[in-house]
mmCIF file of C-alpha atoms in Angstrom:
data_model
loop_
_atom_site.group_PDB
_atom_site.id
_atom_site.type_symbol
_atom_site.label_atom_id
_atom_site.label_comp_id
_atom_site.label_asym_id
_atom_site.label_seq_id
_atom_site.Cartn_x
_atom_site.Cartn_y
_atom_site.Cartn_z
ATOM 1 C CA MET A 211 124.555 155.498 67.210
ATOM 2 C CA LYS A 212 121.734 155.598 64.732
ATOM 3 C CA ARG A 213 123.808 153.531 62.347
ATOM 4 C CA LEU A 214 124.527 150.971 65.032
ATOM 5 C CA LEU A 215 120.861 150.620 65.786
ATOM 6 C CA ARG A 216 120.119 150.246 62.115
ATOM 7 C CA CYS A 217 122.543 147.322 62.021
ATOM 8 C CA LEU A 218 121.420 145.730 65.306
ATOM 9 C CA PHE A 219 117.704 145.768 64.575
ATOM 10 C CA PRO A 220 117.731 143.205 61.759
ATOM 11 C CA ILE A 221 120.184 141.017 63.677
ATOM 12 C CA LEU A 222 118.071 141.062 66.857
ATOM 13 C CA SER A 223 114.864 140.529 64.907
ATOM 14 C CA GLY A 224 116.389 137.572 63.102
ATOM 15 C CA LEU A 225 117.766 136.230 66.357
ATOM 16 C CA ALA A 226 114.380 136.411 68.075
ATOM 17 C CA LEU A 227 112.627 134.793 65.142
ATOM 18 C CA GLY A 228 115.275 132.087 64.990
ATOM 19 C CA ILE A 229 114.955 131.267 68.679
ATOM 20 C CA VAL A 230 111.185 131.028 68.382
ATOM 21 C CA ALA A 231 111.502 128.808 65.303
ATOM 22 C CA GLY A 232 114.102 126.645 67.054
ATOM 23 C CA LEU A 233 111.933 126.157 70.134
ATOM 24 C CA VAL A 234 108.853 125.386 68.072
ATOM 25 C CA TYR A 235 110.834 122.745 66.182
ATOM 26 C CA THR A 236 112.399 121.145 69.289
ATOM 27 C CA TRP A 237 109.366 121.263 71.505
ATOM 28 C CA LEU A 238 106.585 120.508 69.062
ATOM 29 C CA ILE A 239 107.898 119.080 65.815
ATOM 30 C CA GLU A 240 110.915 117.040 66.859
ATOM 31 C CA PRO A 241 110.976 116.850 70.666
ATOM 32 C CA VAL A 242 113.545 114.798 72.561
ATOM 33 C CA GLN A 243 112.373 111.190 72.605
ATOM 34 C CA TYR A 244 112.744 109.598 76.009
ATOM 35 C CA THR A 245 113.411 105.933 75.492
ATOM 36 C CA ASN A 246 115.588 105.384 78.522
ATOM 37 C CA THR A 247 113.433 106.577 81.368
ATOM 38 C CA ALA A 248 113.424 105.459 84.984
ATOM 39 C CA PRO A 249 110.414 104.073 86.896
ATOM 40 C CA ASP A 250 109.785 107.437 88.565
ATOM 41 C CA ARG A 251 108.764 108.848 85.162
ATOM 42 C CA LEU A 252 106.104 106.209 84.619
ATOM 43 C CA ARG A 253 102.439 107.051 84.327
ATOM 44 C CA ALA A 254 100.475 106.663 87.582
ATOM 45 C CA ASP A 255 98.883 103.321 86.662
ATOM 46 C CA ALA A 256 102.183 101.902 85.413
ATOM 47 C CA LYS A 257 103.805 103.033 88.669
ATOM 48 C CA ARG A 258 101.124 101.193 90.628
ATOM 49 C CA GLU A 259 101.755 98.061 88.592
ATOM 50 C CA TYR A 260 105.492 98.457 89.172
ATOM 51 C CA LEU A 261 104.916 98.798 92.919
ATOM 52 C CA LEU A 262 102.678 95.741 92.947
ATOM 53 C CA LEU A 263 105.377 93.760 91.163
ATOM 54 C CA ILE A 264 107.968 94.923 93.697
ATOM 55 C CA SER A 265 105.776 93.549 96.494
ATOM 56 C CA LYS A 266 105.273 90.232 94.690
ATOM 57 C CA ALA A 267 108.970 89.923 93.907
ATOM 58 C CA TYR A 268 109.741 90.584 97.564
ATOM 59 C CA ALA A 269 107.298 87.861 98.579
ATOM 60 C CA ALA A 270 109.050 85.482 96.189
ATOM 61 C CA SER A 271 112.647 86.326 97.079
ATOM 62 C CA ASP A 272 112.390 87.661 100.651
ATOM 63 C CA ASP A 273 115.226 90.031 99.729
ATOM 64 C CA TRP A 274 114.405 93.323 101.424
ATOM 65 C CA THR A 275 117.557 95.081 100.199
ATOM 66 C CA VAL A 276 116.597 94.505 96.581
ATOM 67 C CA ALA A 277 113.005 95.512 97.311
ATOM 68 C CA LEU A 278 114.218 98.767 98.880
ATOM 69 C CA GLU A 279 116.408 99.525 95.866
ATOM 70 C CA ARG A 280 113.446 98.971 93.587
ATOM 71 C CA LEU A 281 111.203 101.122 95.745
ATOM 72 C CA ALA A 282 113.821 103.886 95.736
ATOM 73 C CA GLY A 283 113.677 103.838 91.924
ATOM 74 C CA LEU A 284 110.122 105.183 92.121
ATOM 75 C CA LYS A 285 111.443 108.287 93.926
ATOM 76 C CA ASP A 286 108.206 108.596 95.853
ATOM 77 C CA PRO A 287 108.676 110.915 98.862
ATOM 78 C CA ASP A 288 106.127 108.894 100.852
ATOM 79 C CA ILE A 289 106.400 105.428 99.434
ATOM 80 C CA ALA A 290 105.032 103.866 102.645
ATOM 81 C CA ALA A 291 101.757 105.787 102.346
ATOM 82 C CA THR A 292 101.559 105.053 98.611
ATOM 83 C CA THR A 293 102.001 101.329 99.225
ATOM 84 C CA LEU A 294 99.402 101.359 101.975
ATOM 85 C CA GLU A 295 96.996 103.222 99.708
ATOM 86 C CA LEU A 296 97.559 100.655 96.966
ATOM 87 C CA ALA A 297 96.822 97.867 99.457
ATOM 88 C CA LYS A 298 93.560 99.596 100.409
ATOM 89 C CA GLN A 299 92.649 99.960 96.742
ATOM 90 C CA ALA A 300 93.389 96.259 96.240
ATOM 91 C CA ILE A 301 90.976 95.439 99.085
ATOM 92 C CA GLU A 302 88.290 97.696 97.609
ATOM 93 C CA GLN A 303 88.764 96.187 94.176
ATOM 94 C CA GLY A 304 88.476 92.661 95.573
ATOM 95 C CA LYS A 305 91.968 91.631 94.505
ATOM 96 C CA SER A 306 93.291 88.280 95.660
ATOM 97 C CA VAL A 307 94.265 87.831 99.302
ATOM 98 C CA SER A 308 97.854 87.115 98.262
ATOM 99 C CA THR A 309 98.090 90.381 96.303
ATOM 100 C CA ILE A 310 96.751 92.365 99.257
ATOM 101 C CA ARG A 311 99.012 90.506 101.634
ATOM 102 C CA HIS A 312 102.136 91.182 99.563
ATOM 103 C CA LEU A 313 101.363 94.901 99.527
ATOM 104 C CA ALA A 314 100.461 94.876 103.230
ATOM 105 C CA ILE A 315 103.772 93.236 104.098
ATOM 106 C CA VAL A 316 105.775 95.841 102.151
ATOM 107 C CA ALA A 317 103.728 98.701 103.629
ATOM 108 C CA SER A 318 104.218 97.269 107.090
ATOM 109 C CA ARG A 319 107.977 96.915 106.594
ATOM 110 C CA LEU A 320 108.025 100.536 105.482
ATOM 111 C CA GLY A 321 106.260 101.476 108.707
ATOM 112 C CA ALA A 322 102.758 102.138 107.343
ATOM 113 C CA SER A 323 99.707 100.266 108.461
ATOM 114 C CA SER A 324 95.994 100.589 108.939
ATOM 115 C CA PRO A 325 93.567 98.280 110.753
ATOM 116 C CA VAL A 326 91.944 97.194 107.490
ATOM 117 C CA VAL A 327 95.207 96.353 105.780
ATOM 118 C CA ALA A 328 96.789 94.870 108.925
ATOM 119 C CA GLN A 329 94.207 92.066 108.837
ATOM 120 C CA PHE A 330 96.003 90.690 105.824
ATOM 121 C CA LEU A 331 99.384 90.495 107.493
ATOM 122 C CA PRO A 332 100.656 87.026 108.372
ATOM 123 C CA GLY A 333 99.718 85.959 111.884
ATOM 124 C CA GLN A 334 96.555 88.046 112.003
ATOM 125 C CA PRO A 335 93.047 86.664 112.376
ATOM 126 C CA PRO A 336 91.427 86.059 109.010
ATOM 127 C CA PRO A 337 89.820 89.090 107.350
ATOM 128 C CA PRO A 338 86.016 89.115 107.404
ATOM 129 C CA PRO A 339 84.575 87.350 104.386
ATOM 130 C CA ALA A 340 83.328 89.609 101.645
ATOM 131 C CA ILE A 341 79.548 89.898 101.654
ATOM 132 C CA PRO A 342 78.104 89.518 98.179
ATOM 133 C CA ALA A 343 76.511 92.789 97.110
ATOM 134 C CA SER A 344 73.371 90.916 96.116
ATOM 135 C CA ILE A 345 72.414 90.189 99.747
ATOM 136 C CA LEU A 346 73.223 93.664 101.054
ATOM 137 C CA PRO A 347 70.176 95.870 101.647
ATOM 138 C CA THR A 348 70.201 98.958 99.492
ATOM 139 C CA VAL A 349 68.081 100.958 101.947
ATOM 140 C CA PRO A 350 68.141 101.094 105.737
ATOM 141 C CA PRO A 351 65.870 98.458 107.282
ATOM 142 C CA THR A 352 64.152 100.922 109.644
ATOM 143 C CA ALA A 353 63.373 104.595 109.257
ATOM 144 C CA LEU A 354 64.805 106.908 111.876
ATOM 145 C CA PRO A 355 62.765 109.935 112.918
ATOM 146 C CA SER A 356 64.061 113.135 111.397
ATOM 147 C CA PRO A 357 65.828 115.123 114.098
ATOM 148 C CA THR A 358 64.981 118.487 112.589
ATOM 149 C CA ALA A 359 62.386 119.791 110.231
ATOM 150 C CA THR A 360 65.056 120.856 107.760
ATOM 151 C CA SER A 361 66.787 117.515 107.478
ATOM 152 C CA THR A 362 66.260 115.402 104.427
ATOM 153 C CA PRO A 363 63.094 113.375 104.860
ATOM 154 C CA ALA A 364 63.671 109.689 105.185
ATOM 155 C CA PRO A 365 62.098 107.462 102.552
ATOM 156 C CA THR A 366 58.637 106.440 103.597
ATOM 157 C CA ALA A 367 58.544 103.025 102.076
ATOM 158 C CA PHE A 368 61.163 100.321 102.244
ATOM 159 C CA PRO A 369 61.232 97.015 100.560
ATOM 160 C CA THR A 370 61.199 94.245 103.104
ATOM 161 C CA LEU A 371 64.033 91.799 103.131
ATOM 162 C CA SER A 372 63.157 88.171 103.425
ATOM 163 C CA PRO A 373 65.037 86.536 106.266
ATOM 164 C CA GLN A 374 68.159 84.967 104.855
ATOM 165 C CA PRO A 375 69.005 81.496 106.011
ATOM 166 C CA THR A 376 72.405 81.295 107.659
ATOM 167 C CA PRO A 377 74.639 79.946 104.933
ATOM 168 C CA THR A 378 76.303 76.668 105.737
ATOM 169 C CA PRO A 379 80.045 76.974 105.175
ATOM 170 C CA ARG A 380 80.823 75.319 101.862
ATOM 171 C CA LEU A 381 83.605 72.807 101.891
ATOM 172 C CA VAL A 382 85.769 73.964 99.045
ATOM 173 C CA PHE A 383 88.625 71.701 100.076
ATOM 174 C CA ARG A 384 88.628 68.325 101.764
ATOM 175 C CA LEU A 385 91.453 66.598 103.560
ATOM 176 C CA SER A 386 92.673 63.924 101.198
ATOM 177 C CA SER A 387 95.574 62.606 103.259
ATOM 178 C CA ARG A 388 97.183 62.998 106.652
ATOM 179 C CA GLN A 389 100.615 61.577 107.148
ATOM 180 C CA SER A 390 102.883 61.462 110.179
ATOM 181 C CA ILE A 391 106.571 61.569 109.321
ATOM 182 C CA CYS A 392 109.487 60.764 111.566
ATOM 183 C CA ASP A 393 111.948 62.871 109.598
ATOM 184 C CA THR A 394 115.527 61.683 109.710
ATOM 185 C CA ASP A 395 116.964 64.772 107.992
ATOM 186 C CA ARG A 396 115.393 67.443 110.125
ATOM 187 C CA ALA A 397 115.425 67.895 113.888
ATOM 188 C CA GLU A 398 112.529 70.391 113.963
ATOM 189 C CA PRO A 399 109.038 68.958 113.475
ATOM 190 C CA LEU A 400 107.190 70.504 110.545
ATOM 191 C CA LEU A 401 103.529 70.987 109.910
ATOM 192 C CA GLN A 402 103.397 70.685 106.146
ATOM 193 C CA VAL A 403 100.300 71.554 104.153
ATOM 194 C CA LEU A 404 99.810 70.892 100.490
ATOM 195 C CA VAL A 405 96.790 72.300 98.663
ATOM 196 C CA ARG A 406 95.721 70.798 95.362
ATOM 197 C CA SER A 407 92.984 71.519 92.895
ATOM 198 C CA SER A 408 90.358 68.955 91.960
ATOM 199 C CA HIS A 409 92.638 68.060 89.029
ATOM 200 C CA GLY A 410 95.547 67.409 91.362
ATOM 201 C CA GLU A 411 97.453 70.600 90.490
ATOM 202 C CA ASP A 412 99.143 72.668 93.174
ATOM 203 C CA VAL A 413 97.143 75.712 94.299
ATOM 204 C CA SER A 414 99.317 78.699 95.124
ATOM 205 C CA GLY A 415 98.093 81.592 97.245
ATOM 206 C CA ALA A 416 95.741 79.409 99.313
ATOM 207 C CA GLU A 417 95.388 80.687 102.847
ATOM 208 C CA VAL A 418 95.966 78.100 105.550
ATOM 209 C CA ALA A 419 94.882 78.937 109.086
ATOM 210 C CA VAL A 420 96.674 77.219 111.937
ATOM 211 C CA THR A 421 95.309 77.691 115.426
ATOM 212 C CA TRP A 422 96.399 76.484 118.824
ATOM 213 C CA GLU A 423 95.463 77.307 122.370
ATOM 214 C CA ALA A 424 97.696 80.351 122.666
ATOM 215 C CA GLY A 425 97.411 81.822 119.192
ATOM 216 C CA SER A 426 96.993 81.443 115.472
ATOM 217 C CA ILE A 427 98.870 82.047 112.260
ATOM 218 C CA HIS A 428 97.891 82.305 108.629
ATOM 219 C CA LEU A 429 100.153 80.731 106.079
ATOM 220 C CA MET A 430 100.056 81.137 102.329
ATOM 221 C CA THR A 431 100.928 78.386 99.896
ATOM 222 C CA GLY A 432 103.529 79.116 97.249
ATOM 223 C CA PHE A 433 106.155 80.848 99.362
ATOM 224 C CA LYS A 434 108.482 77.892 98.883
ATOM 225 C CA PRO A 435 108.053 77.212 95.187
ATOM 226 C CA GLU A 436 110.934 74.770 95.217
ATOM 227 C CA LEU A 437 108.727 72.484 97.318
ATOM 228 C CA GLY A 438 105.633 73.023 95.191
ATOM 229 C CA ARG A 439 103.334 75.938 94.483
ATOM 230 C CA GLY A 440 100.664 74.489 96.716
ATOM 231 C CA TYR A 441 103.027 73.931 99.631
ATOM 232 C CA THR A 442 103.479 75.758 102.900
ATOM 233 C CA ASP A 443 104.842 74.775 106.265
ATOM 234 C CA MET A 444 105.664 75.873 109.783
ATOM 235 C CA VAL A 445 107.710 74.527 112.650
ATOM 236 C CA MET A 446 105.645 72.998 115.444
ATOM 237 C CA GLU A 447 106.326 73.377 119.130
ATOM 238 C CA PRO A 448 106.419 70.116 121.087
ATOM 239 C CA GLY A 449 103.476 69.629 123.406
ATOM 240 C CA VAL A 450 101.175 71.987 121.481
ATOM 241 C CA SER A 451 98.058 70.745 119.743
ATOM 242 C CA TYR A 452 97.366 72.431 116.412
ATOM 243 C CA THR A 453 94.225 72.700 114.308
ATOM 244 C CA VAL A 454 94.444 73.410 110.585
ATOM 245 C CA PHE A 455 91.879 74.556 108.053
ATOM 246 C CA LEU A 456 91.766 76.472 104.802
ATOM 247 C CA THR A 457 90.104 79.872 105.007
ATOM 248 C CA ALA A 458 88.492 79.284 101.624
ATOM 249 C CA GLY A 459 86.502 76.532 103.319
ATOM 250 C CA SER A 460 87.556 73.140 104.583
ATOM 251 C CA GLU A 461 87.086 70.808 107.501
ATOM 252 C CA GLN A 462 89.128 71.542 110.596
ATOM 253 C CA VAL A 463 91.902 69.050 111.146
ATOM 254 C CA GLY A 464 92.774 69.000 114.816
ATOM 255 C CA GLY A 465 94.949 67.179 117.270
ATOM 256 C CA ILE A 466 98.152 67.684 115.348
ATOM 257 C CA GLN A 467 101.089 67.355 117.704
ATOM 258 C CA ALA A 468 104.823 67.003 117.452
ATOM 259 C CA THR A 469 105.121 63.856 119.535
ATOM 260 C CA PRO A 470 108.464 62.096 119.985
ATOM 261 C CA CYS A 471 109.367 59.367 117.525
ATOM 262 C CA ARG A 472 112.419 57.276 116.830
ATOM 263 C CA SER A 473 114.074 57.309 113.428
ATOM 264 C CA SER A 474 117.287 55.782 112.133
ATOM 265 C CA ALA A 475 118.942 59.096 112.999
ATOM 266 C CA GLY A 476 117.816 58.843 116.623
ATOM 267 C CA GLN A 477 115.120 60.558 118.672
ATOM 268 C CA ARG A 478 113.038 63.000 116.646
ATOM 269 C CA LEU A 479 109.716 64.823 116.820
ATOM 270 C CA LEU A 480 106.908 63.814 114.513
ATOM 271 C CA SER A 481 106.182 66.013 111.491
ATOM 272 C CA THR A 482 102.716 66.015 109.947
ATOM 273 C CA ARG A 483 101.854 66.369 106.294
ATOM 274 C CA LEU A 484 98.297 67.292 105.321
ATOM 275 C CA VAL A 485 97.048 67.301 101.760
ATOM 276 C CA PHE A 486 93.876 69.229 101.005
ATOM 277 C CA LYS A 487 92.160 68.665 97.713
ATOM 278 C CA GLU A 488 89.568 70.890 96.107
ATOM 279 C CA SER A 489 86.122 69.337 96.194
ATOM 280 C CA GLU A 490 84.580 68.346 92.901
ATOM 281 C CA PRO A 491 81.946 70.915 91.975
ATOM 282 C CA SER A 492 78.546 69.449 92.756
ATOM 283 C CA SER A 493 75.370 70.279 90.896
ATOM 284 C CA PRO A 494 72.895 72.359 92.930
ATOM 285 C CA MET B 127 120.597 144.158 50.967
ATOM 286 C CA LYS B 128 122.896 144.489 53.897
ATOM 287 C CA ARG B 129 119.905 144.534 56.263
ATOM 288 C CA ILE B 130 118.534 141.339 54.816
ATOM 289 C CA LEU B 131 121.919 139.700 55.197
ATOM 290 C CA LEU B 132 122.123 140.813 58.818
ATOM 291 C CA ALA B 133 118.601 139.562 59.447
ATOM 292 C CA LEU B 134 119.493 136.182 57.944
ATOM 293 C CA ILE B 135 122.614 135.972 60.104
ATOM 294 C CA GLY B 136 120.479 136.778 63.154
ATOM 295 C CA LEU B 137 117.887 134.204 62.118
ATOM 296 C CA ALA B 138 120.514 131.478 61.713
ATOM 297 C CA ALA B 139 122.114 132.320 65.063
ATOM 298 C CA GLY B 140 118.697 132.464 66.726
ATOM 299 C CA ALA B 141 117.671 129.129 65.258
ATOM 300 C CA GLY B 142 120.898 127.606 66.552
ATOM 301 C CA ILE B 143 120.284 129.011 70.011
ATOM 302 C CA GLY B 144 116.657 127.845 69.879
ATOM 303 C CA LEU B 145 117.663 124.281 68.964
ATOM 304 C CA LEU B 146 120.263 124.250 71.711
ATOM 305 C CA LEU B 147 117.738 125.464 74.280
ATOM 306 C CA GLY B 148 114.974 123.117 73.155
ATOM 307 C CA TRP B 149 117.032 119.937 72.908
ATOM 308 C CA ASN B 150 119.576 120.396 75.675
ATOM 309 C CA VAL B 151 118.776 123.146 78.141
ATOM 310 C CA TRP B 152 115.019 122.896 78.423
ATOM 311 C CA PRO B 153 114.058 119.694 76.628
ATOM 312 C CA VAL B 154 110.489 118.439 76.711
ATOM 313 C CA GLU B 155 110.143 116.415 79.897
ATOM 314 C CA TYR B 156 108.010 113.300 79.917
ATOM 315 C CA TYR B 157 106.570 112.383 83.283
ATOM 316 C CA ASP B 158 103.888 110.012 82.150
ATOM 317 C CA THR B 159 105.842 107.448 80.231
ATOM 318 C CA GLU B 160 104.842 103.857 79.660
ATOM 319 C CA ILE B 161 106.692 100.646 80.446
ATOM 320 C CA PRO B 162 108.255 100.400 76.933
ATOM 321 C CA ALA B 163 110.036 103.736 77.514
ATOM 322 C CA LEU B 164 111.985 102.319 80.453
ATOM 323 C CA HIS B 165 115.744 102.037 80.242
ATOM 324 C CA SER B 166 116.897 98.512 79.375
ATOM 325 C CA THR B 167 118.120 98.007 82.961
ATOM 326 C CA TYR B 168 114.665 98.732 84.336
ATOM 327 C CA LYS B 169 113.026 96.656 81.621
ATOM 328 C CA ALA B 170 115.161 93.726 82.741
ATOM 329 C CA GLU B 171 114.218 94.439 86.354
ATOM 330 C CA TYR B 172 110.557 94.578 85.356
ATOM 331 C CA ALA B 173 110.804 91.219 83.580
ATOM 332 C CA VAL B 174 112.423 89.606 86.629
ATOM 333 C CA MET B 175 109.618 90.930 88.830
ATOM 334 C CA VAL B 176 107.006 89.627 86.396
ATOM 335 C CA GLY B 177 108.759 86.251 86.590
ATOM 336 C CA ALA B 178 108.758 86.371 90.393
ATOM 337 C CA ALA B 179 105.053 87.207 90.431
ATOM 338 C CA TYR B 180 104.420 84.330 88.013
ATOM 339 C CA GLN B 181 106.378 82.048 90.323
ATOM 340 C CA MET B 182 104.213 83.184 93.229
ATOM 341 C CA ASP B 183 100.749 82.964 91.721
ATOM 342 C CA GLY B 184 101.245 80.666 88.731
ATOM 343 C CA ASP B 185 99.049 82.919 86.620
ATOM 344 C CA TRP B 186 100.624 82.700 83.186
ATOM 345 C CA GLU B 187 97.914 84.756 81.503
ATOM 346 C CA GLN B 188 98.667 87.708 83.737
ATOM 347 C CA ALA B 189 102.415 87.252 83.355
ATOM 348 C CA ALA B 190 102.001 87.203 79.570
ATOM 349 C CA ASP B 191 99.956 90.419 79.713
ATOM 350 C CA ARG B 192 102.652 92.061 81.797
ATOM 351 C CA LEU B 193 105.355 90.959 79.383
ATOM 352 C CA ALA B 194 103.261 92.249 76.490
ATOM 353 C CA ALA B 195 103.305 95.666 78.160
ATOM 354 C CA LEU B 196 106.995 95.867 77.218
ATOM 355 C CA GLU B 197 105.829 96.056 73.582
ATOM 356 C CA GLU B 198 108.797 94.110 72.272
ATOM 357 C CA THR B 199 108.270 92.904 68.715
ATOM 358 C CA ASP B 200 109.479 89.399 69.573
ATOM 359 C CA ILE B 201 109.111 88.928 73.319
ATOM 360 C CA GLY B 202 110.507 85.388 73.183
ATOM 361 C CA ALA B 203 113.718 86.505 71.501
ATOM 362 C CA TRP B 204 113.956 89.502 73.809
ATOM 363 C CA LEU B 205 113.576 87.267 76.858
ATOM 364 C CA ARG B 206 116.126 84.793 75.514
ATOM 365 C CA ASP B 207 118.651 87.607 74.965
ATOM 366 C CA LEU B 208 117.961 88.949 78.437
ATOM 367 C CA ILE B 209 118.512 85.510 79.981
ATOM 368 C CA HIS B 210 121.782 85.094 78.063
ATOM 369 C CA GLU B 211 122.966 88.534 79.170
ATOM 370 C CA SER B 212 121.960 87.833 82.776
ATOM 371 C CA ILE B 213 123.817 84.525 82.780
ATOM 372 C CA ALA B 214 126.891 86.125 81.205
ATOM 373 C CA ALA B 215 126.802 88.907 83.782
ATOM 374 C CA GLY B 216 126.605 86.374 86.615
ATOM 375 C CA GLN B 217 123.249 87.624 87.841
ATOM 376 C CA ASP B 218 121.350 86.027 90.701
ATOM 377 C CA PRO B 219 120.428 82.453 89.631
ATOM 378 C CA VAL B 220 117.001 82.778 91.237
ATOM 379 C CA SER B 221 116.195 85.764 89.010
ATOM 380 C CA ILE B 222 117.462 83.844 86.000
ATOM 381 C CA ARG B 223 115.185 80.937 86.857
ATOM 382 C CA TYR B 224 112.225 83.311 87.079
ATOM 383 C CA LEU B 225 112.993 84.444 83.550
ATOM 384 C CA ILE B 226 113.512 80.892 82.321
ATOM 385 C CA SER B 227 110.158 79.796 83.735
ATOM 386 C CA MET B 228 108.530 82.400 81.484
ATOM 387 C CA ALA B 229 110.752 81.521 78.532
ATOM 388 C CA ASP B 230 109.554 77.934 78.939
ATOM 389 C CA GLN B 231 105.968 79.098 78.598
ATOM 390 C CA LEU B 232 106.951 80.925 75.416
ATOM 391 C CA GLY B 233 108.700 77.818 74.085
ATOM 392 C CA VAL B 234 112.125 79.439 74.216
ATOM 393 C CA ARG B 235 115.087 77.328 75.316
ATOM 394 C CA SER B 236 118.810 77.373 74.567
ATOM 395 C CA ASP B 237 121.837 75.364 75.645
ATOM 396 C CA ILE B 238 123.041 78.218 77.838
ATOM 397 C CA MET B 239 119.813 78.097 79.817
ATOM 398 C CA GLU B 240 119.906 74.338 80.420
ATOM 399 C CA PRO B 241 121.947 74.248 83.652
ATOM 400 C CA PHE B 242 119.605 76.786 85.266
ATOM 401 C CA ALA B 243 116.508 75.170 83.824
ATOM 402 C CA GLU B 244 117.624 71.738 85.067
ATOM 403 C CA GLU B 245 117.981 73.134 88.584
ATOM 404 C CA ASP B 246 114.500 74.494 88.180
ATOM 405 C CA ASP B 247 113.127 71.223 86.869
ATOM 406 C CA GLY B 248 114.848 69.184 89.559
#
């Protein structure tokens, strides 16, 4: 027995040392290099970027099956909440309306929504315009009496705010053409809107508000890139009068109706094509 | 002498076990990897999504930044190879056109791309 122990001791000692040396080498000196990882192993910010791209790709392709497969690749147990959270962050960070909208749409399709994010969904009233921080008061305009002696005393002096004139809405875009089309190829009348920059280039992601007596819808240019990045459209109902404007600022173009017309293909309803062009920047 | 020999045998066996454990059984797990560490399939997926986003917002600068995140030494050549592979594999033409629109910006074109690019141009 003693002899056996005498033999085992050096073997076990060597074994233990060897294992430690092996682990040190494989964990610290030459660890396994992961070069073929999946999206779920990405760093948090890269995951967010990946999720944002999924929402944009879905907006471009309208293929929900593919979007779901991509979302599944992130292996997030609550992907709906994560997407909604990302949409909220995008709002807080002042990201573009289209970016917020793409995330809001995916979150909504996943069953997650919040009142703030829902404003950016298509068909909702336009979100309130962002108030520039420079005109926001940094202190309350009036001091409230302290309810208890132990509460934090309110500041005694406040800077007064000069009354701000009501800003006149700036016309960022102007209607450059309005065309009525008796379309021979299409039975449904379309309200087509094209938004162009001051240089005549298509503007994608421009928000177009369409209102009528019974409702409103917000369209975004660029969803049909094959027809132009600044293009968007919707089918009009006969007998309804529509008004169109750009939420970025434009005149309101009203009285748009799908009235009957006669084309070579027979009786049709009139489509309307509006082209908005960005106003030339004027010197103050 | 015999003890030393036994200790060396133990050490060698232990080192072998240690390597086996460290590389195969309990390898170092990376949870915070970057885009370049993605498997080629996901890299291709990422590039298609970047192309789709570019198609949506027309912001080439941002698309270029996103492509740069792949950290490929020659992004143009990488994109060209990806387009060729996608065409050969009969991938969705829309996805291929997204990729070609970015290849165009990088000044990369090839005969294989032409039919898809022409559809895009037309």
